[in-house]
CSV table of C-alpha atoms in Angstrom, one decimal:
chain,number,residue,atom,x,y,z
A,445,ASP,CA,1.1,-23.5,13.4
A,446,ALA,CA,-0.2,-21.0,11.0
A,447,MET,CA,-2.3,-18.3,12.4
A,448,VAL,CA,-3.4,-16.0,9.8
A,449,ILE,CA,-3.7,-18.7,6.4
A,450,GLN,CA,-4.6,-17.2,3.5
A,451,ASN,CA,-5.5,-19.3,0.1
A,452,PRO,CA,-4.4,-18.9,-2.7
A,453,ARG,CA,-1.4,-17.3,-1.8
A,454,TYR,CA,-0.9,-16.1,-6.8
A,455,GLN,CA,-4.1,-15.9,-8.2
A,456,VAL,CA,-4.9,-15.2,-11.6
A,457,THR,CA,-7.5,-14.1,-13.1
A,458,GLN,CA,-9.6,-12.7,-16.2
A,459,PHE,CA,-10.6,-9.6,-16.6
A,460,GLY,CA,-14.3,-9.1,-16.0
A,461,LYS,CA,-14.3,-12.1,-14.0
A,462,PRO,CA,-15.1,-12.4,-10.3
A,463,VAL,CA,-12.1,-14.3,-7.9
A,464,THR,CA,-12.9,-14.9,-4.4
A,465,LEU,CA,-10.1,-14.7,-1.9
A,466,SER,CA,-10.1,-16.6,1.0
A,467,CYS,CA,-8.9,-16.0,4.4
A,468,SER,CA,-9.1,-18.3,7.6
A,469,GLN,CA,-7.7,-17.7,11.0
A,470,THR,CA,-7.0,-19.6,14.2
A,471,LEU,CA,-6.8,-17.4,16.8
A,472,ASN,CA,-10.4,-16.8,17.8
A,473,HIS,CA,-9.9,-13.2,17.5
A,474,ASN,CA,-13.3,-10.8,17.2
A,475,VAL,CA,-12.0,-8.4,14.0
A,476,MET,CA,-10.7,-9.1,10.6
A,477,TYR,CA,-9.8,-6.4,8.3
A,478,TRP,CA,-9.4,-6.6,4.3
A,479,TYR,CA,-6.1,-4.8,2.8
A,480,GLN,CA,-5.3,-3.5,-0.4
A,481,GLN,CA,-1.0,-3.1,-1.5
A,482,LYS,CA,-0.2,-1.3,-4.4
A,483,SER,CA,3.1,-2.3,-5.8
A,484,SER,CA,5.9,-0.1,-3.9
A,485,GLN,CA,2.9,1.4,-1.5
A,486,ALA,CA,1.9,0.9,2.1
A,487,PRO,CA,-1.6,-1.4,3.2
A,488,LYS,CA,-4.9,0.6,2.9
A,489,LEU,CA,-7.4,-0.5,4.6
A,490,LEU,CA,-10.6,-1.6,2.7
A,491,PHE,CA,-13.6,-2.9,5.4
A,492,HIS,CA,-13.1,-5.0,8.4
A,493,TYR,CA,-15.4,-7.4,10.1
A,494,TYR,CA,-16.0,-6.7,14.4
A,495,ASP,CA,-17.8,-10.3,15.1
A,496,LYS,CA,-20.2,-9.8,12.6
A,497,ASP,CA,-20.7,-6.5,12.3
A,498,PHE,CA,-18.9,-5.2,8.3
A,499,ASN,CA,-17.1,-1.0,8.3
A,500,ASN,CA,-16.7,-0.6,5.1
A,501,GLU,CA,-13.9,2.3,4.2
A,502,ALA,CA,-16.3,5.3,3.0
A,503,ASP,CA,-13.4,5.3,-0.6
A,504,THR,CA,-13.3,1.5,-1.0
A,505,PRO,CA,-15.4,1.0,-4.3
A,506,ASP,CA,-18.3,-0.7,-4.5
A,507,ASN,CA,-16.7,-3.6,-6.6
A,508,PHE,CA,-15.4,-5.3,-4.0
A,509,GLN,CA,-17.9,-7.1,-0.9
A,510,SER,CA,-16.9,-9.4,1.6
A,511,ARG,CA,-17.7,-12.4,3.5
A,512,ARG,CA,-17.2,-13.7,7.3
A,513,PRO,CA,-19.7,-16.8,7.8
A,514,ASN,CA,-18.5,-17.3,10.6
A,515,THR,CA,-14.9,-16.5,13.1
A,516,SER,CA,-12.8,-18.3,11.6
A,517,PHE,CA,-13.4,-17.8,7.6
A,518,CYS,CA,-13.3,-14.4,6.3
A,519,PHE,CA,-13.8,-13.7,2.3
A,520,LEU,CA,-13.3,-11.3,-0.7
A,521,ASP,CA,-15.3,-10.5,-2.6
A,522,ILE,CA,-14.5,-8.5,-7.0
A,523,ARG,CA,-17.2,-8.8,-9.2
A,524,SER,CA,-16.0,-7.0,-11.5
A,525,PRO,CA,-12.2,-7.0,-11.6
A,526,GLY,CA,-9.9,-4.7,-13.1
A,527,LEU,CA,-6.2,-4.0,-14.5
A,528,GLY,CA,-6.1,-1.3,-10.8
A,529,ASP,CA,-7.3,-3.8,-9.4
A,530,ALA,CA,-3.8,-6.0,-9.7
A,531,ALA,CA,-1.7,-6.1,-5.9
A,532,MET,CA,-1.3,-7.7,-2.6
A,533,TYR,CA,-4.9,-8.0,-0.8
A,534,LEU,CA,-3.6,-8.8,3.1
A,535,CYS,CA,-6.2,-10.4,5.5
A,536,ALA,CA,-5.4,-9.6,9.6
A,537,THR,CA,-6.3,-9.3,12.2
A,538,SER,CA,-6.9,-8.1,15.7
A,539,ARG,CA,-8.5,-9.9,19.7
A,540,ASP,CA,-9.9,-7.2,19.6
A,541,PRO,CA,-10.6,-3.0,17.9
A,542,GLY,CA,-7.7,-1.4,17.8
A,543,GLY,CA,-5.8,-4.0,18.7
A,544,THR,CA,-2.2,-5.4,17.8
A,545,GLN,CA,-2.8,-6.6,14.4
A,546,TYR,CA,-1.1,-10.2,13.3
A,547,PHE,CA,-2.0,-10.3,8.6
A,548,GLY,CA,-1.7,-13.0,7.1
A,549,PRO,CA,0.8,-14.1,4.3
A,550,GLY,CA,-1.1,-11.8,0.8
A,551,THR,CA,-2.4,-13.3,-2.2
A,552,ARG,CA,-1.3,-11.2,-4.8
A,553,LEU,CA,-3.9,-11.0,-8.2
A,554,THR,CA,-2.7,-10.5,-10.6
A,555,VAL,CA,-5.4,-9.5,-13.9
A,556,LEU,CA,-6.0,-10.7,-17.8
B,1138,ALA,CA,-8.3,11.6,11.5
B,1139,GLN,CA,-4.7,10.0,11.8
B,1140,SER,CA,-1.4,10.3,9.2
B,1141,VAL,CA,2.1,8.7,9.7
B,1142,THR,CA,5.2,9.8,7.7
B,1143,GLN,CA,7.8,8.3,7.5
B,1144,LEU,CA,11.4,10.4,6.4
B,1145,GLY,CA,12.8,8.6,3.6
B,1146,SER,CA,11.5,6.0,0.7
B,1147,HIS,CA,14.8,4.4,1.4
B,1148,VAL,CA,18.2,3.8,3.8
B,1149,SER,CA,20.7,2.4,3.2
B,1150,VAL,CA,23.6,2.0,5.9
B,1151,SER,CA,26.8,-1.1,5.9
B,1152,GLU,CA,26.0,-4.6,8.1
B,1153,GLY,CA,27.2,-3.2,11.2
B,1154,ALA,CA,25.8,0.1,11.5
B,1155,LEU,CA,23.4,2.2,13.4
B,1156,VAL,CA,19.8,2.1,11.3
B,1157,LEU,CA,18.0,4.4,12.5
B,1158,LEU,CA,14.2,5.1,10.5
B,1159,ARG,CA,12.6,7.8,11.9
B,1160,CYS,CA,8.6,7.7,12.2
B,1161,ASN,CA,6.1,10.9,13.1
B,1162,TYR,CA,2.3,10.8,13.0
B,1163,SER,CA,-0.7,12.5,14.0
B,1164,SER,CA,-4.1,11.6,15.8
B,1165,SER,CA,-5.7,13.7,17.4
B,1166,VAL,CA,-6.5,10.8,20.1
B,1167,PRO,CA,-3.3,8.8,22.3
B,1168,PRO,CA,-2.8,6.5,19.9
B,1169,TYR,CA,-1.3,3.1,19.3
B,1170,LEU,CA,1.8,2.8,16.9
B,1171,PHE,CA,3.7,-0.3,14.9
B,1172,TRP,CA,6.2,-1.3,13.4
B,1173,TYR,CA,5.8,-3.5,10.5
B,1174,VAL,CA,8.7,-5.3,8.2
B,1175,GLN,CA,7.9,-7.2,4.8
B,1176,TYR,CA,10.4,-9.1,3.0
B,1177,PRO,CA,9.4,-9.8,-0.1
B,1178,ASN,CA,6.2,-11.1,-1.4
B,1179,GLN,CA,5.1,-11.7,2.5
B,1180,GLY,CA,2.9,-9.8,4.8
B,1181,LEU,CA,3.4,-8.8,7.5
B,1182,GLN,CA,5.3,-9.3,10.3
B,1183,LEU,CA,5.1,-7.4,13.2
B,1184,LEU,CA,8.8,-6.2,14.9
B,1185,LEU,CA,6.6,-3.9,17.6
B,1186,LYS,CA,4.1,-2.1,19.3
B,1187,TYR,CA,3.7,0.5,21.7
B,1188,THR,CA,0.1,1.2,23.5
B,1189,SER,CA,1.2,3.4,26.6
B,1190,ALA,CA,3.2,1.6,29.2
B,1191,ALA,CA,7.4,2.4,28.3
B,1192,THR,CA,8.3,4.7,25.9
B,1193,LEU,CA,11.0,3.2,25.7
B,1194,VAL,CA,9.9,-0.9,23.4
B,1195,LYS,CA,11.8,-3.8,22.4
B,1196,GLY,CA,11.1,-5.5,20.0
B,1197,ILE,CA,12.1,-9.1,18.0
B,1198,ASN,CA,15.3,-9.8,16.0
B,1199,GLY,CA,17.2,-6.3,18.5
B,1200,PHE,CA,14.7,-3.4,16.8
B,1201,GLU,CA,13.8,-1.3,19.4
B,1202,ALA,CA,11.5,1.8,19.2
B,1203,GLU,CA,11.0,5.1,21.6
B,1204,PHE,CA,8.3,6.7,21.6
B,1205,LYS,CA,8.6,10.4,21.8
B,1206,LYS,CA,5.6,12.7,22.7
B,1207,SER,CA,6.5,16.6,22.3
B,1208,GLU,CA,7.9,15.4,19.1
B,1209,THR,CA,5.4,13.5,17.2
B,1210,SER,CA,7.6,10.5,16.0
B,1211,PHE,CA,8.3,6.7,17.3
B,1212,HIS,CA,11.9,6.3,15.1
B,1213,LEU,CA,12.9,2.6,15.1
B,1214,THR,CA,16.7,2.1,15.7
B,1215,LYS,CA,19.5,-1.1,15.9
B,1216,PRO,CA,22.4,-0.9,17.4
B,1217,SER,CA,24.3,-3.1,14.3
B,1218,ALA,CA,22.6,-4.2,11.1
B,1219,HIS,CA,22.3,-7.5,9.9
B,1220,MET,CA,22.1,-9.0,5.9
B,1221,SER,CA,19.0,-10.5,6.5
B,1222,ASP,CA,17.5,-6.7,7.8
B,1223,ALA,CA,16.7,-5.9,4.4
B,1224,ALA,CA,13.3,-5.5,3.2
B,1225,GLU,CA,10.4,-2.7,3.6
B,1226,TYR,CA,9.6,-1.8,6.5
B,1227,PHE,CA,5.8,0.3,8.0
B,1228,CYS,CA,5.1,1.9,10.5
B,1229,ALA,CA,1.8,2.7,11.7
B,1230,VAL,CA,-0.6,4.2,14.5
B,1231,SER,CA,-3.9,3.1,15.8
B,1232,ASP,CA,-6.6,5.3,17.2
B,1233,THR,CA,-7.2,3.9,20.8
B,1234,GLY,CA,-11.1,5.3,20.4
B,1235,GLY,CA,-12.2,2.3,21.1
B,1236,GLY,CA,-13.4,1.9,17.7
B,1237,ALA,CA,-12.2,-1.5,15.1
B,1238,ASP,CA,-10.5,0.6,13.1
B,1239,GLY,CA,-7.9,-0.8,10.9
B,1240,LEU,CA,-4.3,0.1,10.6
B,1241,THR,CA,-3.2,3.1,9.0
B,1242,PHE,CA,0.2,3.2,7.3
B,1243,GLY,CA,2.3,5.7,6.2
B,1244,LYS,CA,4.6,4.8,2.3
B,1245,GLY,CA,6.9,2.2,3.9
B,1246,THR,CA,10.8,2.7,4.2
B,1247,HIS,CA,12.7,0.1,2.0
B,1248,LEU,CA,16.3,-0.3,4.4
B,1249,ILE,CA,19.4,-2.1,2.2
B,1250,ILE,CA,22.0,-3.3,4.0
B,1251,GLN,CA,25.7,-3.0,2.3
B,1252,PRO,CA,28.4,-6.0,2.7
């Protein structure tokens, strides 16, 4: 009965090698979010989709992109990962804007 | 702009003792407030939320929080700590303005339970 699924749970990539993280939901929620959480820090919003409308946070690096091909799936693309991009990446969904957010288990990204 | 301050990056209590985790918020509009718990290498799990209904909110695992507008606070409490409560706790605020905004989190409080 998993509601927000993230794959893979652990991802290792090389410096500069593009990587894609996946998130899917069975809740049929309208809004999907991506957060970055570095070690011992609070999650930080990168961007979100409200249906098909993409909203980028002002300080999200251009290196980070996102795609939402349909209601259920959302992808985070890191075009050229740097060592500073190593973090836990959390996907969340909410039924409506400002509503309760439900989080997936996260993907821990390691950059070598 | 909204912000959240969690006092105390680490809180240690004895098993069976009262748990009190502090959270103060700043918001230009009536806020939605949340407490999430995070276990090691896992995502965030919602404990409870305040959305302008009752000011005393009861959540899962015996936790509750009280919204105090005059103090701009939303402290989390549990009468009797259990070893399984050891985790990271995040307070978060959401703007109720209607935009599809994300959550603004506090820096988190690591709860340690002493046997």
